[in-house]
Amino acid sequence: MTTRDHRQQLSLLVKQLTWEADGVLSVLLVDPDGKPLPPWQPGAHVDVTLGNGLVRQYSLCSDPDDRCAYRVAVLREQDSRGGSVYVHDRLRPGDTVTVAEPLNNFEVRSAEKYLFIAGGIGITPLLPMVRATAESGADWRLLYGGRRRASMAFLDELNRYGSRVDVVAEDERGMLDLDSWLTEPTSGMLVYCCGPEGLITAVEQRCEAWPTGTLQVERFSPKPQPVPDADAERGFEVVCRRSGITVQVPPTCTIMETLRAAGIDVPSSCEEGICGTCETAVIDGVPDHRDSILSDAERAENTTMMICVGRSLSDRLVLDR
Ligand code: FES
């Protein structure tokens, strides 16, 4: 995978590895000289370049007020593509990894009330959100589902919140009862959800008719998209306003690939539409959004797009590149 992320790249030391649950290892990263790390807000993730060259996005699950360390937690995936196995089997205290400064596609907006819904390792971005919300005095609840208690990370840290947190282990109580929590929209409430695709899809379905912007989700893998019919893909023109370059994007190439071939430097990391590194402002034209980040409302605004996967519905797109 080509990785050309223009964010500040930090060389950080693995200070500590901790088992947070069965199959979940947290990694504490610090600056080798003890310098404070760049600031971040709840919901942010970092892109970590592992020793095997793989780049993976991990949500920060430490305290943003603690500038001395970043903590991420990694689930050992059954069908790992190499990242989680590397972290579990090869990464050790004292190793150095490259970390791009934090990026936040999952910011907490101000609201009177919050419902946080986590499935398994999806607790990671929600943990700092819960902490900040609890400190703010807003009303909130966390629904946290997992297979077994032993596989659910950070239960100790969540204990302090008492009945605001509903821990639902599948082997004790079955699946999360989304129907009773998401019966109808509550005025002034925002819903934040992170977890496996099945949970996110189920929450999205229940909130489909709710006011725009009520639900915010974060995916760890690309949202299933209709498989584009290769013969139906069409080419289009892209005008890069800042560079003064116009290119023709063929049906077989992405906008990112075409711009790079024309000599335009485009930062990227995941190249799957999940990290936000390649986000580009749209000046004119109608994008065909295929990312897993933008909400329906953001898509409808057509003011920004992820050019690693997005294409165009109009014959011409004008981008701020
Ligand atoms: Fe990650 Fe485009 S490079 S969204």
mmCIF file of N, CA and C in Angstrom, residues 217-219 221-225 272-274 290-294 299 306 309:
data_model
loop_
_atom_site.group_PDB
_atom_site.id
_atom_site.type_symbol
_atom_site.label_atom_id
_atom_site.label_comp_id
_atom_site.label_asym_id
_atom_site.label_seq_id
_atom_site.Cartn_x
_atom_site.Cartn_y
_atom_site.Cartn_z
ATOM 1 N N VAL A 217 -21.435 7.351 13.576
ATOM 2 C CA VAL A 217 -20.825 6.028 13.723
ATOM 3 C C VAL A 217 -19.364 6.085 13.301
ATOM 4 N N GLU A 218 -18.596 5.138 13.796
ATOM 5 C CA GLU A 218 -17.221 4.978 13.306
ATOM 6 C C GLU A 218 -16.992 3.510 12.988
ATOM 7 N N ARG A 219 -16.522 3.290 11.767
ATOM 8 C CA ARG A 219 -16.262 1.921 11.317
ATOM 9 C C ARG A 219 -14.763 1.629 11.346
ATOM 10 N N SER A 221 -13.727 -0.973 9.436
ATOM 11 C CA SER A 221 -13.485 -1.502 8.086
ATOM 12 C C SER A 221 -14.496 -0.846 7.157
ATOM 13 N N PRO A 222 -14.233 -0.856 5.862
ATOM 14 C CA PRO A 222 -15.117 -0.135 4.950
ATOM 15 C C PRO A 222 -16.563 -0.630 5.023
ATOM 16 N N LYS A 223 -17.488 0.307 4.943
ATOM 17 C CA LYS A 223 -18.912 -0.019 4.925
ATOM 18 C C LYS A 223 -19.206 -0.813 3.657
ATOM 19 N N PRO A 224 -19.965 -1.908 3.792
ATOM 20 C CA PRO A 224 -20.279 -2.661 2.570
ATOM 21 C C PRO A 224 -20.963 -1.745 1.547
ATOM 22 N N GLN A 225 -20.447 -1.722 0.355
ATOM 23 C CA GLN A 225 -21.007 -0.861 -0.701
ATOM 24 C C GLN A 225 -21.518 -1.767 -1.794
ATOM 25 N N GLU A 272 -8.940 3.183 1.743
ATOM 26 C CA GLU A 272 -10.176 2.398 1.748
ATOM 27 C C GLU A 272 -11.383 3.241 2.152
ATOM 28 N N GLY A 273 -11.167 4.543 2.325
ATOM 29 C CA GLY A 273 -12.284 5.411 2.693
ATOM 30 C C GLY A 273 -12.674 5.353 4.152
ATOM 31 N N ILE A 274 -11.730 4.987 5.042
ATOM 32 C CA ILE A 274 -12.101 4.924 6.463
ATOM 33 C C ILE A 274 -11.287 5.859 7.364
ATOM 34 N N ARG A 290 -18.114 7.183 -1.763
ATOM 35 C CA ARG A 290 -18.051 5.732 -1.510
ATOM 36 C C ARG A 290 -17.253 5.439 -0.246
ATOM 37 N N ASP A 291 -17.098 6.468 0.588
ATOM 38 C CA ASP A 291 -16.315 6.292 1.813
ATOM 39 C C ASP A 291 -17.204 5.802 2.944
ATOM 40 N N SER A 292 -16.567 5.523 4.073
ATOM 41 C CA SER A 292 -17.293 5.036 5.254
ATOM 42 C C SER A 292 -17.215 6.043 6.388
ATOM 43 N N ILE A 293 -16.981 7.307 6.055
ATOM 44 C CA ILE A 293 -16.800 8.329 7.086
ATOM 45 C C ILE A 293 -17.948 9.338 7.102
ATOM 46 N N LEU A 294 -18.257 9.903 5.948
ATOM 47 C CA LEU A 294 -19.232 10.995 5.910
ATOM 48 C C LEU A 294 -20.632 10.492 6.231
ATOM 49 N N ARG A 299 -22.718 13.968 3.169
ATOM 50 C CA ARG A 299 -22.681 13.580 1.751
ATOM 51 C C ARG A 299 -23.556 14.506 0.919
ATOM 52 N N MET A 306 -13.730 11.856 -0.003
ATOM 53 C CA MET A 306 -12.501 11.073 0.144
ATOM 54 C C MET A 306 -12.122 10.581 -1.258
ATOM 55 N N VAL A 309 -11.475 6.680 -2.728
ATOM 56 C CA VAL A 309 -12.538 5.769 -3.176
ATOM 57 C C VAL A 309 -13.657 6.486 -3.932
#
